[in-house]
Short mmCIF file of C-alpha atoms in Angstrom, two decimals:
data_model
loop_
_atom_site.label_atom_id
_atom_site.label_comp_id
_atom_site.label_asym_id
_atom_site.label_seq_id
_atom_site.Cartn_x
_atom_site.Cartn_y
_atom_site.Cartn_z
CA MET A 517 31.87 68.72 126.00
CA SER A 518 30.57 66.71 128.93
CA THR A 519 27.11 67.11 130.40
CA THR A 520 26.04 66.21 133.89
CA ALA A 521 22.78 64.33 134.27
CA PRO A 522 20.29 66.04 136.63
CA THR A 523 20.05 64.52 140.07
CA PRO A 524 16.76 62.93 141.25
CA ALA A 525 16.21 65.92 143.53
CA ALA A 526 16.62 68.32 140.61
CA ARG A 527 14.20 66.31 138.48
CA LEU A 528 11.68 66.37 141.32
CA ARG A 529 12.02 70.14 141.61
CA GLY A 530 11.31 70.41 137.89
CA LEU A 531 8.03 68.54 138.32
CA LYS A 532 6.82 70.73 141.18
CA PRO A 533 4.60 73.73 140.39
CA GLU A 534 6.38 77.06 140.76
CA TRP A 535 3.92 78.24 143.43
CA LEU A 536 5.23 75.60 145.85
CA ASN A 537 8.33 77.75 146.24
CA ASP A 538 6.34 80.95 146.91
CA PRO A 539 5.68 81.58 150.64
CA LYS A 540 3.01 84.19 149.80
CA VAL A 541 1.01 81.65 147.82
CA TRP A 542 1.38 79.10 150.60
CA ARG A 543 0.04 81.59 153.12
CA THR A 544 -2.92 82.49 150.91
CA GLU A 545 -3.82 78.86 150.22
CA VAL A 546 -3.47 77.71 153.85
CA LEU A 547 -5.48 80.57 155.31
CA GLY A 548 -8.08 80.29 152.54
CA GLY A 549 -8.52 76.59 153.29
CA LEU A 550 -8.91 77.36 157.01
CA VAL A 551 -11.64 79.97 156.42
CA VAL A 552 -13.51 77.60 154.12
CA ALA A 553 -13.28 74.79 156.67
CA LEU A 554 -14.80 77.01 159.36
CA ALA A 555 -17.62 78.01 157.02
CA LEU A 556 -18.22 74.39 155.99
CA ILE A 557 -19.04 73.12 159.47
CA PRO A 558 -22.45 74.77 160.06
CA GLU A 559 -23.39 74.34 156.39
CA ALA A 560 -22.63 70.61 156.40
CA ILE A 561 -24.56 70.14 159.64
CA SER A 562 -27.55 72.04 158.20
CA PHE A 563 -27.55 69.94 155.03
CA SER A 564 -27.36 66.79 157.14
CA ILE A 565 -30.54 67.90 158.90
CA ILE A 566 -32.22 68.48 155.51
CA ALA A 567 -31.24 64.98 154.38
CA GLY A 568 -32.40 63.51 157.69
CA VAL A 569 -29.02 62.04 158.69
CA ASP A 570 -26.64 62.47 161.61
CA PRO A 571 -24.49 65.68 161.35
CA ALA A 572 -21.35 63.52 161.19
CA ILE A 573 -22.56 62.11 157.84
CA GLY A 574 -22.56 65.56 156.25
CA LEU A 575 -19.22 66.51 157.79
CA PHE A 576 -17.62 63.25 156.60
CA ALA A 577 -19.00 63.89 153.11
CA SER A 578 -17.53 67.40 153.07
CA PHE A 579 -14.15 66.03 154.15
CA THR A 580 -13.95 63.23 151.57
CA MET A 581 -15.42 65.34 148.75
CA ALA A 582 -12.97 68.20 149.27
CA VAL A 583 -9.88 66.01 149.62
CA THR A 584 -10.75 63.77 146.66
CA ILE A 585 -11.78 66.54 144.27
CA SER A 586 -8.60 68.47 145.07
CA ILE A 587 -6.71 65.59 143.44
CA VAL A 588 -8.98 64.44 140.61
CA GLY A 589 -11.03 67.58 139.85
CA GLY A 590 -10.63 69.77 136.78
CA ARG A 591 -11.06 73.20 138.39
CA ARG A 592 -8.35 74.33 140.80
CA ALA A 593 -9.42 76.10 144.02
CA MET A 594 -13.08 75.08 143.66
CA ILE A 595 -14.67 73.65 146.80
CA SER A 596 -16.83 70.52 146.70
CA ALA A 597 -18.67 69.23 149.76
CA ALA A 598 -22.10 68.23 151.02
CA THR A 599 -24.68 70.58 149.48
CA GLY A 600 -28.31 71.54 149.97
CA ALA A 601 -29.29 70.60 146.43
CA VAL A 602 -28.04 67.03 146.88
CA ALA A 603 -29.60 66.84 150.35
CA LEU A 604 -33.01 67.76 148.94
CA VAL A 605 -32.76 65.10 146.23
CA ILE A 606 -31.80 62.21 148.51
CA ALA A 607 -33.84 63.15 151.61
CA PRO A 608 -36.95 61.18 150.47
CA LEU A 609 -34.83 58.07 149.84
CA ASN A 610 -33.32 58.22 153.33
CA ARG A 611 -36.72 58.86 154.87
CA GLU A 612 -38.38 55.90 153.12
CA HIS A 613 -35.57 53.33 152.97
CA GLY A 614 -32.82 54.35 155.40
CA LEU A 615 -29.16 55.40 155.37
CA GLY A 616 -27.89 52.26 153.61
CA PHE A 617 -29.94 53.02 150.50
CA LEU A 618 -28.85 56.67 150.61
CA VAL A 619 -25.18 55.67 150.64
CA ALA A 620 -25.75 53.17 147.80
CA ALA A 621 -27.44 55.92 145.78
CA VAL A 622 -24.43 58.21 146.34
CA ILE A 623 -22.07 55.56 144.94
CA LEU A 624 -24.34 54.92 141.93
CA ALA A 625 -24.65 58.66 141.31
CA GLY A 626 -20.85 58.84 141.24
CA VAL A 627 -20.71 56.04 138.67
CA ILE A 628 -23.29 57.86 136.52
CA GLN A 629 -21.29 61.09 136.74
CA VAL A 630 -18.11 59.31 135.63
CA ALA A 631 -20.01 57.82 132.68
CA LEU A 632 -21.57 61.16 131.72
CA GLY A 633 -18.19 62.86 131.99
CA ALA A 634 -16.58 60.23 129.76
CA LEU A 635 -19.40 60.70 127.22
CA GLY A 636 -18.63 64.42 127.01
CA VAL A 637 -21.71 65.86 128.74
CA ALA A 638 -19.56 68.78 129.90
CA LYS A 639 -19.50 70.06 126.32
CA LEU A 640 -23.16 71.02 126.74
CA MET A 641 -21.96 73.95 128.83
CA ARG A 642 -21.23 75.82 125.60
CA PHE A 643 -25.01 76.14 125.11
CA VAL A 644 -25.45 78.09 128.36
CA PRO A 645 -25.66 81.77 127.31
CA ARG A 646 -24.09 84.60 129.25
CA SER A 647 -27.46 86.00 130.34
CA VAL A 648 -28.23 82.66 132.04
CA MET A 649 -24.80 82.73 133.68
CA VAL A 650 -25.46 86.22 135.05
CA GLY A 651 -28.88 85.11 136.29
CA PHE A 652 -27.28 82.06 137.88
CA VAL A 653 -24.75 84.22 139.74
CA ASN A 654 -27.37 86.71 140.93
CA ALA A 655 -29.75 83.95 142.04
CA LEU A 656 -26.88 82.29 143.87
CA ALA A 657 -26.16 85.51 145.74
CA ILE A 658 -29.83 85.83 146.70
CA LEU A 659 -29.98 82.22 147.91
CA ILE A 660 -26.82 82.65 150.00
CA PHE A 661 -28.32 85.73 151.65
CA MET A 662 -31.74 84.10 152.17
CA ALA A 663 -30.06 81.12 153.84
CA GLN A 664 -28.69 83.50 156.48
CA VAL A 665 -32.03 85.15 157.29
CA PRO A 666 -33.16 82.43 159.75
CA GLU A 667 -29.94 82.99 161.69
CA MET A 668 -30.87 86.69 162.06
CA HIS A 669 -34.51 86.19 163.07
CA GLY A 670 -35.73 85.49 166.59
CA VAL A 671 -32.23 85.57 168.10
CA PRO A 672 -30.83 87.36 171.17
CA TRP A 673 -30.11 91.05 170.58
CA PRO A 674 -26.28 90.70 170.96
CA VAL A 675 -26.30 88.82 167.62
CA TYR A 676 -26.94 92.06 165.75
CA PRO A 677 -23.96 94.09 167.05
CA LEU A 678 -21.75 91.03 166.54
CA LEU A 679 -23.02 90.70 162.98
CA THR A 680 -22.49 94.41 162.33
CA GLY A 681 -19.00 94.26 163.80
CA GLY A 682 -18.12 91.25 161.64
CA LEU A 683 -19.25 93.03 158.48
CA ALA A 684 -17.31 96.17 159.46
CA LEU A 685 -14.16 94.12 160.02
CA MET A 686 -14.42 92.51 156.59
CA VAL A 687 -14.96 95.89 154.91
CA PHE A 688 -12.22 97.87 156.64
CA PHE A 689 -9.57 95.31 157.66
CA PRO A 690 -8.35 94.75 154.04
CA LYS A 691 -7.53 98.49 153.92
CA ILE A 692 -4.97 97.86 156.67
CA THR A 693 -3.49 94.59 155.38
CA THR A 694 -4.39 91.66 153.15
CA VAL A 695 -1.83 89.28 154.63
CA VAL A 696 -4.53 87.55 156.67
CA PRO A 697 -8.01 87.02 155.13
CA ALA A 698 -10.54 89.41 156.63
CA PRO A 699 -13.15 86.64 157.17
CA LEU A 700 -10.68 84.72 159.34
CA VAL A 701 -9.95 87.85 161.38
CA SER A 702 -13.67 88.47 161.77
CA ILE A 703 -14.35 84.92 162.98
CA VAL A 704 -11.47 84.97 165.49
CA VAL A 705 -12.30 88.43 166.88
CA LEU A 706 -16.02 87.79 167.28
CA THR A 707 -15.38 84.40 168.90
CA ALA A 708 -12.91 85.94 171.35
CA ILE A 709 -15.35 88.73 172.26
CA SER A 710 -18.34 86.43 172.75
CA VAL A 711 -16.34 83.91 174.85
CA ALA A 712 -14.50 86.52 176.94
CA ALA A 713 -17.65 88.49 177.65
CA GLY A 714 -19.77 85.40 178.18
CA ILE A 715 -22.32 86.57 175.61
CA ALA A 716 -25.15 84.05 175.16
CA VAL A 717 -25.69 83.78 171.40
CA PRO A 718 -26.26 80.82 169.04
CA THR A 719 -23.01 78.98 168.32
CA VAL A 720 -21.76 76.30 165.93
CA GLY A 721 -22.11 73.73 168.71
CA GLY A 722 -25.82 74.41 168.81
CA LYS A 723 -26.18 73.05 165.26
CA GLY A 724 -25.23 69.51 166.26
CA ASP A 725 -22.50 67.31 167.71
CA LEU A 726 -19.18 67.30 165.89
CA PRO A 727 -17.55 63.92 165.05
CA SER A 728 -14.76 62.71 167.29
CA SER A 729 -13.05 60.28 164.87
CA LEU A 730 -12.29 59.84 161.18
CA PRO A 731 -14.77 58.02 158.90
CA VAL A 732 -14.16 54.32 158.22
CA PRO A 733 -14.61 52.85 154.72
CA GLY A 734 -17.13 50.09 154.11
CA LEU A 735 -19.90 48.79 151.84
CA PRO A 736 -23.45 50.17 152.11
CA ASP A 737 -25.75 48.10 154.29
CA VAL A 738 -28.24 47.09 151.57
CA PRO A 739 -29.20 43.86 149.80
CA PHE A 740 -27.33 43.72 146.50
CA THR A 741 -30.38 42.89 144.39
CA LEU A 742 -32.18 44.23 141.33
CA ASP A 743 -34.91 45.64 143.58
CA THR A 744 -32.32 47.75 145.39
CA LEU A 745 -30.97 49.03 142.09
CA THR A 746 -34.42 50.01 140.80
CA THR A 747 -35.13 51.77 144.10
CA ILE A 748 -31.98 53.90 144.19
CA ALA A 749 -31.55 54.49 140.43
CA PRO A 750 -34.01 57.43 140.05
CA TYR A 751 -32.51 59.24 143.05
CA ALA A 752 -28.97 58.52 141.87
CA LEU A 753 -29.71 59.88 138.40
CA ALA A 754 -31.30 63.04 139.79
CA MET A 755 -28.37 63.54 142.15
CA ALA A 756 -25.86 63.00 139.35
CA LEU A 757 -27.53 65.54 137.06
CA VAL A 758 -28.06 68.19 139.73
CA GLY A 759 -24.52 67.74 141.05
CA LEU A 760 -22.95 68.00 137.60
CA MET A 761 -25.02 71.05 136.68
CA GLU A 762 -24.05 72.98 139.80
CA SER A 763 -20.41 71.87 139.60
CA LEU A 764 -19.97 72.80 135.94
CA MET A 765 -21.72 76.14 136.38
CA THR A 766 -19.50 76.90 139.38
CA ALA A 767 -16.39 75.88 137.45
CA LYS A 768 -17.39 78.21 134.62
CA LEU A 769 -17.91 81.02 137.11
CA VAL A 770 -14.48 80.47 138.66
CA ASP A 771 -12.96 80.40 135.17
CA GLU A 772 -14.32 83.91 134.58
CA ILE A 773 -13.26 85.23 137.98
CA THR A 774 -9.69 83.91 137.70
CA ASP A 775 -9.41 84.38 133.92
CA THR A 776 -8.17 80.80 133.58
CA HIS A 777 -9.41 77.68 131.81
CA SER A 778 -10.43 74.41 133.45
CA SER A 779 -11.20 70.96 132.10
CA LYS A 780 -14.96 70.46 132.45
CA THR A 781 -14.67 66.82 131.37
CA ARG A 782 -12.10 66.12 134.07
CA GLU A 783 -14.27 67.96 136.58
CA SER A 784 -17.30 65.84 135.64
CA ILE A 785 -15.36 62.61 136.06
CA GLY A 786 -13.72 63.96 139.23
CA GLN A 787 -17.11 64.75 140.78
CA GLY A 788 -18.13 61.15 140.11
CA ILE A 789 -14.97 59.74 141.68
CA ALA A 790 -15.39 62.01 144.71
CA ASN A 791 -18.96 60.82 145.23
CA ILE A 792 -17.92 57.16 144.88
CA VAL A 793 -15.21 57.65 147.51
CA THR A 794 -17.64 59.57 149.72
CA GLY A 795 -20.22 56.79 149.44
CA PHE A 796 -17.75 54.11 150.49
CA PHE A 797 -16.91 56.25 153.54
CA GLY A 798 -20.60 56.51 154.46
CA GLY A 799 -21.06 60.15 153.41
CA MET A 800 -24.18 61.76 151.92
CA GLY A 801 -22.47 62.87 148.71
CA GLY A 802 -22.25 66.36 147.31
CA CYS A 803 -21.01 68.64 144.54
CA ALA A 804 -19.37 72.03 144.11
CA MET A 805 -20.28 74.52 146.85
CA ILE A 806 -20.69 77.93 145.30
CA GLY A 807 -20.70 80.00 148.48
CA GLN A 808 -17.58 78.35 149.91
CA THR A 809 -15.91 78.51 146.50
CA MET A 810 -16.51 82.27 146.44
CA ILE A 811 -14.96 82.54 149.92
CA ASN A 812 -11.92 80.62 148.71
CA VAL A 813 -11.45 82.24 145.31
CA LYS A 814 -12.93 85.72 145.52
CA VAL A 815 -12.51 86.63 149.19
CA SER A 816 -9.34 84.74 150.17
CA GLY A 817 -7.70 84.86 146.73
CA ALA A 818 -6.80 81.15 146.59
CA ARG A 819 -5.90 79.72 143.19
CA THR A 820 -4.52 76.18 143.66
CA ARG A 821 -5.63 72.69 144.66
CA LEU A 822 -3.87 73.10 148.00
CA SER A 823 -6.62 75.29 149.43
CA THR A 824 -9.30 72.74 148.45
CA PHE A 825 -7.29 69.88 149.96
CA LEU A 826 -6.61 71.79 153.18
CA ALA A 827 -10.27 72.82 153.49
CA GLY A 828 -11.14 69.14 153.85
CA VAL A 829 -8.20 68.36 156.13
CA PHE A 830 -8.79 71.38 158.36
CA LEU A 831 -12.47 70.46 158.58
CA MET A 832 -11.67 67.13 160.24
CA VAL A 833 -8.87 68.62 162.38
CA LEU A 834 -11.20 71.33 163.65
CA CYS A 835 -13.94 68.81 164.44
CA ILE A 836 -11.79 66.11 166.03
CA VAL A 837 -8.96 68.08 167.68
CA PHE A 838 -10.49 71.51 168.28
CA GLY A 839 -14.13 70.51 168.58
CA PRO A 840 -14.79 72.40 171.86
CA VAL A 841 -13.22 75.59 170.49
CA VAL A 842 -15.07 75.38 167.18
CA SER A 843 -18.34 74.76 169.01
CA ASP A 844 -17.95 78.19 170.68
CA ILE A 845 -17.78 80.11 167.39
CA PRO A 846 -20.85 82.38 167.29
CA MET A 847 -23.08 81.81 164.28
CA ALA A 848 -23.12 85.59 163.84
CA ALA A 849 -19.48 85.44 162.72
CA LEU A 850 -20.18 82.88 160.01
CA VAL A 851 -23.40 84.63 158.97
CA ALA A 852 -21.43 87.85 158.51
CA VAL A 853 -18.98 86.03 156.24
CA MET A 854 -21.77 84.58 154.10
CA VAL A 855 -23.62 87.91 153.88
CA MET A 856 -20.41 89.53 152.64
CA VAL A 857 -19.99 86.69 150.14
CA SER A 858 -23.54 87.20 148.83
CA PHE A 859 -22.93 90.92 148.24
CA ALA A 860 -19.59 90.24 146.56
CA THR A 861 -21.09 87.52 144.37
CA PHE A 862 -24.05 89.53 143.06
CA ASP A 863 -23.37 91.14 139.66
CA TRP A 864 -24.50 94.66 140.51
CA HIS A 865 -23.46 95.94 137.10
CA SER A 866 -26.07 93.68 135.46
CA VAL A 867 -28.96 95.50 137.19
CA ALA A 868 -27.61 99.03 136.88
CA PRO A 869 -30.05 101.35 135.01
CA LYS A 870 -27.44 102.17 132.35
CA THR A 871 -26.83 98.48 131.67
CA LEU A 872 -30.54 97.64 131.49
CA LYS A 873 -31.10 100.48 128.99
CA ARG A 874 -28.37 99.22 126.66
CA MET A 875 -29.09 95.51 127.07
CA PRO A 876 -31.59 93.90 124.63
CA ALA A 877 -34.91 93.19 126.35
CA GLY A 878 -34.58 89.48 125.60
CA GLU A 879 -31.25 89.24 127.43
CA SER A 880 -32.67 90.94 130.52
CA ALA A 881 -35.75 88.69 130.37
CA VAL A 882 -33.60 85.54 130.30
CA MET A 883 -31.60 86.76 133.30
CA ALA A 884 -34.81 87.54 135.20
CA VAL A 885 -36.39 84.17 134.35
CA THR A 886 -33.28 82.36 135.57
CA VAL A 887 -33.25 84.28 138.87
CA VAL A 888 -36.98 83.79 139.50
CA CYS A 889 -36.87 80.05 138.75
CA VAL A 890 -33.84 79.46 140.98
CA VAL A 891 -35.23 81.46 143.90
CA ALA A 892 -38.73 79.95 143.55
CA THR A 893 -37.52 76.34 143.39
CA ASP A 894 -34.39 76.72 145.51
CA ASN A 895 -32.72 74.67 142.78
CA LEU A 896 -29.94 76.18 140.66
CA ALA A 897 -30.12 73.38 138.08
CA ILE A 898 -33.81 74.02 137.31
CA GLY A 899 -33.15 77.73 136.88
CA VAL A 900 -30.27 77.12 134.49
CA VAL A 901 -32.29 74.69 132.36
CA VAL A 902 -35.37 76.95 132.19
CA GLY A 903 -33.21 80.01 131.52
CA SER A 904 -31.32 78.25 128.72
CA ILE A 905 -34.55 77.07 127.09
CA THR A 906 -35.99 80.59 127.33
CA ALA A 907 -32.84 81.99 125.72
CA MET A 908 -33.07 79.47 122.89
CA VAL A 909 -36.73 80.32 122.24
CA ILE A 910 -35.98 84.06 122.17
CA PHE A 911 -32.99 83.47 119.89
CA ALA A 912 -35.03 81.28 117.52
CA LYS A 913 -37.78 83.89 117.38
CA ARG A 914 -35.26 86.64 116.69
CA VAL A 915 -33.45 84.72 113.95
CA ALA A 916 -36.71 83.56 112.37
CA HIS A 917 -37.62 87.15 111.52
CA LEU A 918 -34.35 87.55 109.61
CA ALA A 919 -35.55 85.23 106.82
CA ARG A 920 -36.80 87.33 103.88
CA VAL A 921 -38.27 86.52 100.47
CA THR A 922 -38.20 88.97 97.54
CA ALA A 923 -39.62 88.28 94.06
CA VAL A 924 -38.37 89.64 90.73
CA THR A 925 -40.32 88.85 87.53
CA GLY A 926 -38.36 88.33 84.31
CA PRO A 927 -38.47 91.00 81.54
CA ASP A 928 -40.70 88.85 79.31
CA GLY A 929 -42.96 87.82 82.20
CA SER A 930 -42.33 84.11 81.62
CA SER A 931 -40.42 83.51 84.84
CA VAL A 932 -40.01 84.78 88.36
CA VAL A 933 -37.01 84.59 90.69
CA TYR A 934 -37.59 84.41 94.44
CA SER A 935 -34.49 85.40 96.43
CA VAL A 936 -34.48 83.93 99.93
CA THR A 937 -32.13 85.40 102.54
CA GLY A 938 -31.52 84.32 106.12
CA GLU A 939 -31.41 81.16 108.20
CA LEU A 940 -33.99 78.50 107.32
CA PHE A 941 -34.96 76.30 110.25
CA PHE A 942 -38.18 75.17 111.93
CA ALA A 943 -39.14 78.64 113.20
CA SER A 944 -38.49 80.57 109.98
CA SER A 945 -39.50 77.91 107.45
CA ASN A 946 -43.03 77.71 108.85
CA ASP A 947 -43.77 81.13 107.32
CA LEU A 948 -41.87 80.43 104.11
CA VAL A 949 -44.67 78.55 102.33
CA GLY A 950 -47.05 81.51 102.57
CA GLN A 951 -44.71 83.98 100.86
CA PHE A 952 -45.17 82.67 97.29
CA ASP A 953 -47.89 83.63 94.76
CA TYR A 954 -48.76 80.14 93.48
CA ALA A 955 -51.74 81.19 91.35
CA GLY A 956 -50.37 84.45 89.93
CA ASP A 957 -46.78 83.43 89.13
CA PRO A 958 -45.67 82.49 85.58
CA ASP A 959 -44.97 78.91 84.57
CA LYS A 960 -41.27 78.97 85.54
CA VAL A 961 -40.30 79.68 89.14
CA VAL A 962 -36.70 79.95 90.39
CA ILE A 963 -35.93 79.90 94.12
CA ASP A 964 -32.48 81.42 94.74
CA LEU A 965 -30.99 80.31 98.10
CA THR A 966 -27.55 81.87 97.58
CA ALA A 967 -28.04 84.11 100.64
CA ALA A 968 -29.76 81.46 102.75
CA HIS A 969 -28.78 78.36 104.70
CA ILE A 970 -30.85 75.22 105.31
CA TRP A 971 -30.47 73.93 108.86
CA ASP A 972 -33.07 71.22 109.38
CA ALA A 973 -35.68 68.84 107.96
CA SER A 974 -38.46 71.39 108.52
CA SER A 975 -36.88 73.69 105.94
CA VAL A 976 -36.51 70.88 103.38
CA ALA A 977 -40.15 69.91 103.97
CA ALA A 978 -41.20 73.54 103.41
CA LEU A 979 -39.33 73.70 100.10
CA ASP A 980 -40.92 70.40 99.04
CA ALA A 981 -44.36 71.80 99.93
CA ILE A 982 -43.69 74.90 97.82
CA GLY A 983 -42.65 72.73 94.87
CA THR A 984 -45.74 70.55 95.25
CA LYS A 985 -48.08 73.57 95.23
CA TYR A 986 -46.56 74.85 92.00
CA GLU A 987 -46.57 71.39 90.39
CA GLN A 988 -50.28 71.05 91.15
CA ARG A 989 -50.78 74.15 88.96
CA GLY A 990 -48.62 72.81 86.15
CA LYS A 991 -45.64 75.04 86.91
CA THR A 992 -41.96 74.11 87.28
CA VAL A 993 -39.72 75.02 90.20
CA GLU A 994 -35.91 75.22 90.17
CA ILE A 995 -33.84 75.67 93.33
CA ILE A 996 -30.43 77.28 92.82
CA GLY A 997 -27.62 78.73 94.94
CA LEU A 998 -27.46 76.06 97.63
CA ASN A 999 -24.20 76.06 99.55
CA ALA A 1000 -22.51 72.69 100.09
CA PRO A 1001 -23.99 71.80 103.53
CA SER A 1002 -27.46 72.94 102.46
CA ALA A 1003 -27.25 71.01 99.20
CA ASP A 1004 -26.14 67.89 101.04
CA LEU A 1005 -29.03 68.08 103.54
CA HIS A 1006 -31.56 68.93 100.83
CA GLY A 1007 -30.34 66.09 98.64
CA LYS A 1008 -30.71 63.57 101.47
CA LEU A 1009 -34.17 64.62 102.62
CA THR A 1010 -36.06 66.05 99.64
CA GLY A 1011 -38.99 63.88 98.63
CA GLU A 1012 -39.12 62.15 102.03
CA PHE A 1013 -41.98 64.27 103.29
CA ALA A 1014 -44.58 63.63 100.63
CA THR A 1015 -48.08 63.09 102.04
CA ARG A 1016 -49.11 59.46 101.89
#
């Protein structure tokens, strides 16, 4: 029986993702990318102002970040661009040393992110509890809404009916059809109304001048010396850590929304590569953008890398080719989109009275601490770190109380057996020493750890202290029931904590 070898065209079709042949997916991804690009423009300009650089620097960064991460990132459909968190970190460097040092710091931050990704820092995400994740999401929603408040204060009165109309369109238009994303319809309709009627309201053009050409690659204008490295290193490290934290948290959030898995290690390395590329193109760097990601994934329904790639491409096309048209888009239209995103992002179930009644108080406290820290500092990374530490403290306190000691004296009164149950670690072992009757016990003492587990050096030190107290009274102590890991740890460390 003869077989025919597949043609090159057939082999190429086999390598292509199935969605490339689905017109519906194409439409969703293209329109999703377009909506994100429109929402990126005022955000990137605003972050450029925060960083103290020309608006084109932020727009170039958003373009290069989105296009690069769409290829090398680990989370499909996630949007990376210039962000406020990164702008806040590098603003002092630009103010004190100039744009050249800022760009050099962006490149170094990218190198650090690649190194951290290769070292497996993404695996630390497993230690972020769900209550912190919920707090992160809720704080994000609050920050997105708060960022829109200045655009609704002290503005001409026509802004408010435009804003209301935009929200109404996004609520009711999906009931008619979902072929075209409601945010895109809202932006187009409100722009047409404001231009046709000649309504004087704040527009995208009022945020700053849009670039008229593509960015050109080059080296940062700094002296390549050790002094330069020591100057930019602290800012680069801070940027790398903040960028990775926000990107990995956003990737985890998208994983839950789409019920799919992503490679956090690849995403970490990809963020670094994107920042390196962005630096060489003179951009201000960035990381995952949570608001725009929610527009792409949750509102538009995008699921592939195509939407991320097109968001970057459309951004430059809109600025360079359609700059005058984009400049006429009323800010009210984009504010309406972001307000809708904030309401859709907030986990309303987490604050429902029924949920709060069933949820352990510690879980609710961790969520609240995370939200308060993020909103107070305007820094998602700080909130996540503080929330995670709070969760660990509450968990340690809860587990520490599970350690119990019960004593049973032998029939002839010559021995006593102490049964220890629970997890022995620094928090629980501190109280262990005080639960033995050193003076009143008989000469033979048995400590049964069959139902316990030794986790750290503090527990071994506590057991040594117990043995020492009995030995000082001429009594013998025998430890039995150690499981294999506990016995191994105890064997390695016992006797190493004697007072010298």
